[in-house]
Short mmCIF file of C-alpha atoms in Angstrom, two decimals:
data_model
loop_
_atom_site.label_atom_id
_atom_site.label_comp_id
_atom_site.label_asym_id
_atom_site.label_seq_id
_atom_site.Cartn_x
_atom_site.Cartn_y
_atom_site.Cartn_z
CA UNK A 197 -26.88 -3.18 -76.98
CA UNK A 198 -24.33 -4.47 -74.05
CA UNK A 199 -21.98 -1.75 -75.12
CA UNK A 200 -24.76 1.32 -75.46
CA UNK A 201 -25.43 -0.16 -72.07
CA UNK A 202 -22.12 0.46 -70.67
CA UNK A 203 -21.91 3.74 -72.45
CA UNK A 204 -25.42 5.21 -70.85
CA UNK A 205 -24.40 4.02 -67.61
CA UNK A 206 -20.87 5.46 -67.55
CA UNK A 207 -22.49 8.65 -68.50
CA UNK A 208 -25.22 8.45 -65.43
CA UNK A 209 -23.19 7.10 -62.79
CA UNK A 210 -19.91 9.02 -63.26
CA UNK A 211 -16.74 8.29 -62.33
CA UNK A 212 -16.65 7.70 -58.29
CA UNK A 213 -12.71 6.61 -57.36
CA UNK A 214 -12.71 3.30 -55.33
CA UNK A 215 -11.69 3.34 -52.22
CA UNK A 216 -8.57 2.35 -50.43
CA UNK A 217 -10.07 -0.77 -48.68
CA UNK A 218 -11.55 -1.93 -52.14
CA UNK A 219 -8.49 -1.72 -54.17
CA UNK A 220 -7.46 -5.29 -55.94
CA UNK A 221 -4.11 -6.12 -58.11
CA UNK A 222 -5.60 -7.47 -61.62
CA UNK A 223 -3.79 -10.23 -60.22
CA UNK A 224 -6.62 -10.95 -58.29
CA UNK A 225 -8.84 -11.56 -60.83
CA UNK A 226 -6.71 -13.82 -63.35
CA UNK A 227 -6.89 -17.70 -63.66
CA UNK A 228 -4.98 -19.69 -61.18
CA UNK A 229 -2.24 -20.63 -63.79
CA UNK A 230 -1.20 -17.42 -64.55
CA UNK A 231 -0.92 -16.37 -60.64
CA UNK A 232 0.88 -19.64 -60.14
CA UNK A 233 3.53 -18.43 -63.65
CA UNK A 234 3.83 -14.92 -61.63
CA UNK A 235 4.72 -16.36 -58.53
CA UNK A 236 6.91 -18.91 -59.26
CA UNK A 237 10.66 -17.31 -60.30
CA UNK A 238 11.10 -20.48 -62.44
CA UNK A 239 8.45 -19.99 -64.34
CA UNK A 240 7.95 -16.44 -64.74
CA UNK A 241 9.35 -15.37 -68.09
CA UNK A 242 9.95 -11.44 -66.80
CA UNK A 243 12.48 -13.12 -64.52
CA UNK A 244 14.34 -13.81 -67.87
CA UNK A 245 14.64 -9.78 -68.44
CA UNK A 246 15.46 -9.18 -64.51
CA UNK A 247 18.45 -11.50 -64.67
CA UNK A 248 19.59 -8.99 -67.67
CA UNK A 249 19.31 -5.96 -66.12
CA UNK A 250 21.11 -7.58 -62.86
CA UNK A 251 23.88 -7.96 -65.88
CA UNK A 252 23.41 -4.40 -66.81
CA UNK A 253 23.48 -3.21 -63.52
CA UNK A 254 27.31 -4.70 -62.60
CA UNK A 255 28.43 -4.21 -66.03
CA UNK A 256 30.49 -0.93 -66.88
CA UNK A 257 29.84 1.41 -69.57
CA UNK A 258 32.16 1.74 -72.56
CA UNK A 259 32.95 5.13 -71.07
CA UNK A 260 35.11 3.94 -68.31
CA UNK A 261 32.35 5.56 -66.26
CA UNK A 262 31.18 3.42 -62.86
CA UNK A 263 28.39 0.85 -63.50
CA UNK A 264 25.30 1.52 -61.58
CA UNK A 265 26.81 -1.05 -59.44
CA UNK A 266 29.83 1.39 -58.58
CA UNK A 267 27.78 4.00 -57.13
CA UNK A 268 24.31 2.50 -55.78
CA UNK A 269 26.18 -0.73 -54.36
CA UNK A 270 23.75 -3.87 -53.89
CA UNK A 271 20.82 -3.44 -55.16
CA UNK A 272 19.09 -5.67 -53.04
CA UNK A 273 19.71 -3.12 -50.22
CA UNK A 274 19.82 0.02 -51.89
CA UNK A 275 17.07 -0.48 -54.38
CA UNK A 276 14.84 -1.94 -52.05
CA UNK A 277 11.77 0.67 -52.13
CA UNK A 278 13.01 2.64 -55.13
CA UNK A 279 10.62 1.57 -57.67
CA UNK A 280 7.73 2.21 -55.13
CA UNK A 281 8.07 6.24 -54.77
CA UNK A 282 7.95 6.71 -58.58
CA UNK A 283 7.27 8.92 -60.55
CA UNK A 284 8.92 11.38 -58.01
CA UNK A 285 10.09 14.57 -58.56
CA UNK A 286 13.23 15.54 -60.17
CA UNK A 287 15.08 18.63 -58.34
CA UNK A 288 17.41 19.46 -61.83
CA UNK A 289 14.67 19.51 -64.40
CA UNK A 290 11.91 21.03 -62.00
CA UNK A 291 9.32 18.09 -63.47
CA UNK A 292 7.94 14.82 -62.07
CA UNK A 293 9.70 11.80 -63.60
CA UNK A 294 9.25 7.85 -63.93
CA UNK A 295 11.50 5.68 -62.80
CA UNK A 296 13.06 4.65 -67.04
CA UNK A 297 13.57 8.52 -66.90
CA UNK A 298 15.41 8.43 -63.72
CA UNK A 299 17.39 5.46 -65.05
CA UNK A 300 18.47 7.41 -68.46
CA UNK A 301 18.88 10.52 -66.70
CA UNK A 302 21.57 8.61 -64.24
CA UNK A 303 23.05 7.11 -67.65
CA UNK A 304 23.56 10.90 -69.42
CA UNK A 305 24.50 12.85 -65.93
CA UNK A 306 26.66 10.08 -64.14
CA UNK A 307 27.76 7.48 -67.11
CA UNK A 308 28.79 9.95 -69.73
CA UNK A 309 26.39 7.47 -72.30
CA UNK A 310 23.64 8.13 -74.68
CA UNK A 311 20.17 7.37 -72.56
CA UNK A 312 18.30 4.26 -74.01
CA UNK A 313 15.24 4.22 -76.35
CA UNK A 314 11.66 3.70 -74.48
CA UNK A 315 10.74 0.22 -74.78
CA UNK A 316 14.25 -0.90 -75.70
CA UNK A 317 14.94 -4.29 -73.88
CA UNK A 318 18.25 -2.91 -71.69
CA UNK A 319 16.04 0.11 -70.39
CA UNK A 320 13.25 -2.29 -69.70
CA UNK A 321 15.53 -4.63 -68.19
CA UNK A 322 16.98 -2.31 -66.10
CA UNK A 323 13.81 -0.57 -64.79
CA UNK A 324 12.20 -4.60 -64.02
CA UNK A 325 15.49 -5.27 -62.38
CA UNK A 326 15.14 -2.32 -60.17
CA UNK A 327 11.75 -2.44 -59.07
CA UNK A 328 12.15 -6.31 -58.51
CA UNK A 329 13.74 -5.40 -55.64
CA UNK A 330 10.95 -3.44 -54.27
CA UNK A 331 8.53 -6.40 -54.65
CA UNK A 332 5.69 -6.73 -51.88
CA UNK A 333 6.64 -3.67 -50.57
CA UNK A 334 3.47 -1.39 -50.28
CA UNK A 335 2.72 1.27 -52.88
CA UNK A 336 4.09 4.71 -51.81
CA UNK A 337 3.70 8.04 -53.79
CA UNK A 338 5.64 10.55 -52.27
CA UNK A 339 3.65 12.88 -50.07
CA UNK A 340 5.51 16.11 -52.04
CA UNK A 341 3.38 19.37 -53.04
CA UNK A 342 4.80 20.04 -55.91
CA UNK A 343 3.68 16.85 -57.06
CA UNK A 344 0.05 17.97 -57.02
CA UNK A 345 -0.35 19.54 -60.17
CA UNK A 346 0.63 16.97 -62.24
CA UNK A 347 -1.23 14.31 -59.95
CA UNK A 348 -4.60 16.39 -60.32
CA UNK A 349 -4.03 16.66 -64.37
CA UNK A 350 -3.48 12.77 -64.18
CA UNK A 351 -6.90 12.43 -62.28
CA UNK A 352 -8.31 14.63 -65.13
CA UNK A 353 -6.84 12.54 -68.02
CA UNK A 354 -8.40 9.92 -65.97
CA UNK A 355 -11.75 11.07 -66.19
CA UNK A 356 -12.01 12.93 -69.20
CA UNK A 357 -13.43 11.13 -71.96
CA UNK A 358 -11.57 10.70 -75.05
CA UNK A 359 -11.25 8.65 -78.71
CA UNK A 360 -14.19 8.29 -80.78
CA UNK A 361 -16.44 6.00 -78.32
CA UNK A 362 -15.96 9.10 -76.07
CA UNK A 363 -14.52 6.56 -72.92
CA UNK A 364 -12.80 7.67 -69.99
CA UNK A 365 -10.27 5.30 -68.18
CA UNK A 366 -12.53 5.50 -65.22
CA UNK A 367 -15.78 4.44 -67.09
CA UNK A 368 -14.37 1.29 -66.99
CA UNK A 369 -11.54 0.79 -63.94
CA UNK A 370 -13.35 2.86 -61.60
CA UNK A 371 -16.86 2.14 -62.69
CA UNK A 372 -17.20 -1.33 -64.30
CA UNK A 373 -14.39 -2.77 -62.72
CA UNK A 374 -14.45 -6.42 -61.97
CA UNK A 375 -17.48 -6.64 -65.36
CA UNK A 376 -16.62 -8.13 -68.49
CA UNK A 377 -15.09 -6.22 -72.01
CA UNK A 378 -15.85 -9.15 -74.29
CA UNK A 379 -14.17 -11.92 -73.09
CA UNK A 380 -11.79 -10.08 -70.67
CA UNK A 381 -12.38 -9.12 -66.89
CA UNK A 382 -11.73 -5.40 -66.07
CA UNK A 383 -9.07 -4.98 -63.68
CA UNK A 384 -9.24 -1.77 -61.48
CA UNK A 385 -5.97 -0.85 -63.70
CA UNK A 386 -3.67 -0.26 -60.87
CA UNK A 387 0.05 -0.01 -62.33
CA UNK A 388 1.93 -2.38 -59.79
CA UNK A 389 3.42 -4.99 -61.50
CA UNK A 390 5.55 -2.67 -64.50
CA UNK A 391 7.59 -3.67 -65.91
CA UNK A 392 5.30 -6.71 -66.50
CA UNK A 393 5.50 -9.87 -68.89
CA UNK A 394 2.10 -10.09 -70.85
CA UNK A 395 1.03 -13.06 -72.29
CA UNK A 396 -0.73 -11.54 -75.25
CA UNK A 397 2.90 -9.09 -76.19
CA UNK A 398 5.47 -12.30 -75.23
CA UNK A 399 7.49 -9.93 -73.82
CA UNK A 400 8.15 -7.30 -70.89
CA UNK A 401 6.28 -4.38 -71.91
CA UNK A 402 6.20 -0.75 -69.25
CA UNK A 403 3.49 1.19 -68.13
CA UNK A 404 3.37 3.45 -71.26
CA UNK A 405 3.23 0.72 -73.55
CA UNK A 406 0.05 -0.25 -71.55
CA UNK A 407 -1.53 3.06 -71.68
CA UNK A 408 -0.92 3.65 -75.92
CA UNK A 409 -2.99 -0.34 -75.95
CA UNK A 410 -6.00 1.25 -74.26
CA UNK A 411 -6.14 4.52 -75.77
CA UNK A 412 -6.02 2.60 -78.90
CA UNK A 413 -8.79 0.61 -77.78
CA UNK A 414 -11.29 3.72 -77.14
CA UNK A 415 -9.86 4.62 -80.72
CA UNK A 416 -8.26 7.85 -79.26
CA UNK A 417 -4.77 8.89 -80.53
CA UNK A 418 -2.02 7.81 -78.33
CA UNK A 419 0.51 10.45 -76.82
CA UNK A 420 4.44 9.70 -78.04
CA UNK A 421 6.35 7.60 -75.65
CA UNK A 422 7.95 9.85 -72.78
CA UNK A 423 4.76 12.45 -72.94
CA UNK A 424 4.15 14.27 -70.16
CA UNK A 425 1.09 13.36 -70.18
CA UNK A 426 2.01 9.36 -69.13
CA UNK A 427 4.04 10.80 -66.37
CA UNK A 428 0.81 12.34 -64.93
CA UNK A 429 -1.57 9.39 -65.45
CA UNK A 430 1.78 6.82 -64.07
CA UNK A 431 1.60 9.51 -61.06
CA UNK A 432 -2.23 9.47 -60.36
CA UNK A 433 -2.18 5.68 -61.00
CA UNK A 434 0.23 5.59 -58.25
CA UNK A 435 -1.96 7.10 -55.80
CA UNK A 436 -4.54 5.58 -56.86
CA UNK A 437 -3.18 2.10 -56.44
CA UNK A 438 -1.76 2.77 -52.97
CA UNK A 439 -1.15 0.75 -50.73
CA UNK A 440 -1.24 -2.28 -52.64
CA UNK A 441 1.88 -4.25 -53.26
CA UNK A 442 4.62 -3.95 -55.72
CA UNK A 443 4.81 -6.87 -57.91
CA UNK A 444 7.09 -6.63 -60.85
CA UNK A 445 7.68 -8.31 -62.43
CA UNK A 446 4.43 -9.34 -62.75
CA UNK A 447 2.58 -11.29 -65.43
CA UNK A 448 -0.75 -10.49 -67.41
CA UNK A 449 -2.82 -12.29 -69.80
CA UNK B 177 23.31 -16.18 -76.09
CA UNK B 178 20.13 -16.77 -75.39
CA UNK B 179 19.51 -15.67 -71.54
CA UNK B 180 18.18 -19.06 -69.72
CA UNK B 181 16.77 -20.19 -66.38
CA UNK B 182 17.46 -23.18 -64.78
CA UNK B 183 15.90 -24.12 -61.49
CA UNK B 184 16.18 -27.41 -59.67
CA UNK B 185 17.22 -28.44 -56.18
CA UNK B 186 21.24 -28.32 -55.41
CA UNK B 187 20.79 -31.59 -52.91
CA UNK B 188 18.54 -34.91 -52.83
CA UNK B 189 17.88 -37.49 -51.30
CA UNK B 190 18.34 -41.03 -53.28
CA UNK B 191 14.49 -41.87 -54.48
CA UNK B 192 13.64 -38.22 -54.19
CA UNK B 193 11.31 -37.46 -58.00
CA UNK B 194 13.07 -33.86 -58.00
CA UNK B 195 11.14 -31.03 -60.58
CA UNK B 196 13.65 -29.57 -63.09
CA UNK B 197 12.51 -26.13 -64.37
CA UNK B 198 14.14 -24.70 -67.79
CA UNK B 199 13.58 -21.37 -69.40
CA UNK B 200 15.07 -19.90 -72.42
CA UNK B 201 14.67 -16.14 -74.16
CA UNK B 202 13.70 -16.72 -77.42
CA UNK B 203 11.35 -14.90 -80.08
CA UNK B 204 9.63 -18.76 -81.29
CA UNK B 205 8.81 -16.07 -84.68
CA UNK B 206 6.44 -19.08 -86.23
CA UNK B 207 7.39 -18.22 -90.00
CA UNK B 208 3.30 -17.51 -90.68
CA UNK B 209 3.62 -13.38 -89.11
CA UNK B 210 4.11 -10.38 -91.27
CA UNK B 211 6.81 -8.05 -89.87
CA UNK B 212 6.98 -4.23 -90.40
CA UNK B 213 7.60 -3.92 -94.04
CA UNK B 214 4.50 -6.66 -94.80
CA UNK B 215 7.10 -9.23 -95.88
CA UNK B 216 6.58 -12.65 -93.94
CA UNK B 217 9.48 -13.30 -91.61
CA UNK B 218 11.21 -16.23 -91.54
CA UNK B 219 10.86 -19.00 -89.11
CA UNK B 220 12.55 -18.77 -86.13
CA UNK B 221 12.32 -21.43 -83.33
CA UNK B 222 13.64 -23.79 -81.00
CA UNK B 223 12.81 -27.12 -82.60
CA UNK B 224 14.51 -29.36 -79.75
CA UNK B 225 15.53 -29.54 -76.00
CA UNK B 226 17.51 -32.70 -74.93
CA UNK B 227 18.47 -32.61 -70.81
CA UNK B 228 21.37 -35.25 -69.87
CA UNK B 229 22.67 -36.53 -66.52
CA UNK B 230 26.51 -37.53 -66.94
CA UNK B 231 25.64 -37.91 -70.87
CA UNK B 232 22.58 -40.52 -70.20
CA UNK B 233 19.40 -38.74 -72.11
CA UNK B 234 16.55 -38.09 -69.42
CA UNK B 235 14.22 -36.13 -71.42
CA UNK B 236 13.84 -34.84 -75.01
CA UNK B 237 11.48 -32.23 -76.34
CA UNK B 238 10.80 -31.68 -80.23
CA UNK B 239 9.05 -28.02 -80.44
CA UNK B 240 6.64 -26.76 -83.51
CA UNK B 241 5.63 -23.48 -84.40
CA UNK B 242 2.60 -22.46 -82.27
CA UNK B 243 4.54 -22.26 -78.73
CA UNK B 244 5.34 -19.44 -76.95
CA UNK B 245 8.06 -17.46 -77.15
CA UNK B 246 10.53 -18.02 -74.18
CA UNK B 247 9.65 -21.41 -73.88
CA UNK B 248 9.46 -23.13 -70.66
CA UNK B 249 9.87 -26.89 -69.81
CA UNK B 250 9.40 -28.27 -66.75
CA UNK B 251 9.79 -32.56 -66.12
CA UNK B 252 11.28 -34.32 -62.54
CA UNK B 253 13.75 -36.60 -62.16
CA UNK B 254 14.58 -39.64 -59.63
CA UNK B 255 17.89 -38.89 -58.09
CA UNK B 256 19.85 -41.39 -58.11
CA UNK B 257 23.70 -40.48 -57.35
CA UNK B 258 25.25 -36.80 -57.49
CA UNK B 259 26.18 -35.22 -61.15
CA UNK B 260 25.85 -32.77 -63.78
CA UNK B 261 22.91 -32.25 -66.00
CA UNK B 262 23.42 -30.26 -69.48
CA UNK B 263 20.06 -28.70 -71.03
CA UNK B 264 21.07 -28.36 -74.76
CA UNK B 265 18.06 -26.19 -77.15
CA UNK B 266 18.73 -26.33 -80.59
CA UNK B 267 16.46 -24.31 -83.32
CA UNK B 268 16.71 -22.71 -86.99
CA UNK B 269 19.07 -20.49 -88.03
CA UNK B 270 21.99 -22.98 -85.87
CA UNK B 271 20.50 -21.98 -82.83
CA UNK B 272 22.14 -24.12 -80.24
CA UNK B 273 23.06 -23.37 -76.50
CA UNK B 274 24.20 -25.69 -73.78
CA UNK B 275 23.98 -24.78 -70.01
CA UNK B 276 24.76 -27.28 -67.40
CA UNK B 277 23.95 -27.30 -63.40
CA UNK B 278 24.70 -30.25 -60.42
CA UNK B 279 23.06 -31.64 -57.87
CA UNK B 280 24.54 -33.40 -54.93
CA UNK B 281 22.75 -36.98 -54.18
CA UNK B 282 22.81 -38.07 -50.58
#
C-alpha cells in the first residue's frame, strides 16, 4: 500500500527540482561511520584505487608516448578543478563528453594506445585519481550553449517515467528525497563523489554503473555503457548538483 | 602486488599510544559466491596479518570468510624507541606481501 502510495503521489505532485539552497550530498544523510570511512584517507578504501591511478598517471605507455604526467605536469596543480567542469564539451567530436571519455580520448589522440574498457579498474583509477584532486572544490558545469541540448534531454530522461513501475528519477530524488525505499534513505542523487567506493559493490564503481543499478531497480532496460544518453543525465546531474562540493572519492553504503 | 595503505605518525614521543592504520586491495572472494558461468569460485582471502617492530610481534590478526574485501585494520601502539615496523598479510592461493614503514621516537 506504501508503494501505491508513493506511486499516486509522484503522479499528483510532479516532479518540482529542488532548489539550490536545499541541495544535500547523500553524504549527509549516511551513518556517522561511513562519513567518518570517507573522510579519513586511511580508511577510505577508494584511496586504494587513487594511489593506482597516481601510478598510472607517471607511468609511460608501451608506446614510448609521454605519460599523462609528461604533458599535464602535477596533477595536484593542473588537475585541480578538472573533474568539476565535466561532462564538457568536446571541440573534435562536436558532442558533450565525461571526464573517462576525455581520459580515453587523451589515451587514442596523444598516447598512440588502445582507450580502456568502461568500468575497467585503470580507467576507473585514473578518472578517481583525477577528480581527487578537485575535491571540495564547488560543483561547476560549464556555462556553454551548446551544452543546452543535451542538458535539457538529461532533465527529460530525468523526468520521464520509465521501466515497468512507470518511475521517473525525480519521483523519488526530487520528490521523496530524504523518505525511505525499504530500508534505505533517498538521497537527492547528486553525482559528486564518482568515482565512489560503495559498500554494497566492494569496489570503485562510476557514475554509469550507478545509473544501470537504478534503472534496474524501476525494472527499465539499462542503456550500454558509454550511451549518450548517460552523458546527458551525468550533464543535468551536474547542474543539478551545483554548487555542492566535489568529493571523490567518496564512499556509499 | 596487492596495492596497500599504511598510515601512522613518522615521529613520537616516548609513552605516546600512536594509531597504526593498514589497508590492503584484495577481492576476500568467500568460496560460498557463484561467478559468471554458475560455477562456485574458489576461496580467496587473506587469512592472517602479523605487524612487527624490529621483529618483536605487536599484533596478529587471523581473518575468516565474511570480511570485506580490502580489508582494513587499525590497532595503536606505545612508542617506545625509533624503528621499523613490517605489516606482513598472508591468504590462499600463497598470498603473501610484506610492506614496512619507521617512525622516529623522541
Amino acid at each position: 500500500m506504501a508503494f501505491l502510495g508513493l506511486l499516486l503521489s509522484g503522479a499528483l505532485a510532479g516532479a518540482e527540482p529542488i532548489s539550490p539552497t536545499e541541495r544535500r550530498s547523500g553524504f549527509d544523510q549516511m551513518s556517522s561511520e561511513i562519513q567518518a570511512m570517507q573522510r579519513d584517507d586511511g580508511a577510505n578504501p577508494g584511496m586504494l584505487a587513487v594511489a593506482d591511478g597516481e601510478d598510472l598517471w607517471t607511468k609511460a605507455p608501451p608506446s614510448g608516448r609521454p605519460a599523462c604526467a609528461g604533458c599535464h605536469g602535477a596533477a595536484s596543480s593542473t588537475m585541480r578543478g578538472v573533474a568539476t567542469r565535466y561532462p564538457a564539451w568536446d571541440a573534435q567530436t562536436q558532442k558533450p563528453i565525461d571526464l573517462q571519455t576525455r581520459v580515453n580520448t587523451c589515451r587514442r589522440e596523444y598516447q598512440g594506445v588502445e582507450p580502456l574498457a568502461y568500468e575497467s579498474p585503470d580507467l576507473l583509477a585514473l578518472t578517481a585519481f583525477i577528480a581527487a584532486q578537485s575535491r571540495g572544490l564547488p560543483m561547476t558545469p560549464p556555462d556553454d550553449p551548446r551544452l543546452d541540448p543535451t542538458r535539457a534531454e538529461g532533465r527529460t530522461l530525468f523526468e520521464a517515467r520509465q521501466g515497468q513501475l512507470g518511475l521517473s528519477c525525480a519521483i523519488c530524488h526530487d520528490d521523496h528525497w530524504g523518505r525511505h525505499l525499504g530500508a534505505a534513505v533517498i538521497p537527492q542523487g547528486h553525482p559528486t563523489g564518482y568515482p565512489l567506493y560503495r559498500l554494497e559493490w566492494q569496489g570503485l564503481g562510476s557514475l554509469q554503473r550507478r545509473l544501470r543499478n537504478c534503472l534496474t531497480g524501476m525494472r527499465a532496460e539499462p542503456f550500454g555503457y558509454g550511451a549518450p544518453e548517460y552523458i546527458a543525465l551525468e550533464l543535468y546531474l551536474a547542474t543539478r548538483a551545483a554548487p555542492l562540493p566535489l568529493e571523490t572519492p567518496a564512499v556509499r553504503p | 602486488m596487492a596495492r596497500t595503505l599504511i598510515n601512522l605518525p613518522k615521529s613520537a614521543k616516548p609513552g605516546d599510544t600512536i594509531t597504526i592504520k593498514t589497508l590492503i586491495s584484495h577481492p576476500m572472494e568467500t568460496g560460498f559466491r557463484p561467478g559468471a558461468d554458475g560455477r562456485i569460485l574458489p576461496r580467496n582471502i587473506v587469512t592472517h596479518f602479523v605487524c612487527r617492530f624490529e621483529d618483536e610481534e605487536i599484533f596478529r590478526v587471523e581473518l575468516f570468510p565474511a570480511s570485506a574485501a580490502n580489508p582494513y585494520l587499525t590497532f595503536t601502539w606505545i612508542a617506545t624507541r625509533s624503528g621499523r615496523f613490517s605489516f606482513t598479510w598472508r591468504g590462499d592461493g600463497g598470498f603473501d606481501q610484506t610492506e614496512s614503514a619507521a617512525i622516529t621516537v623522541a
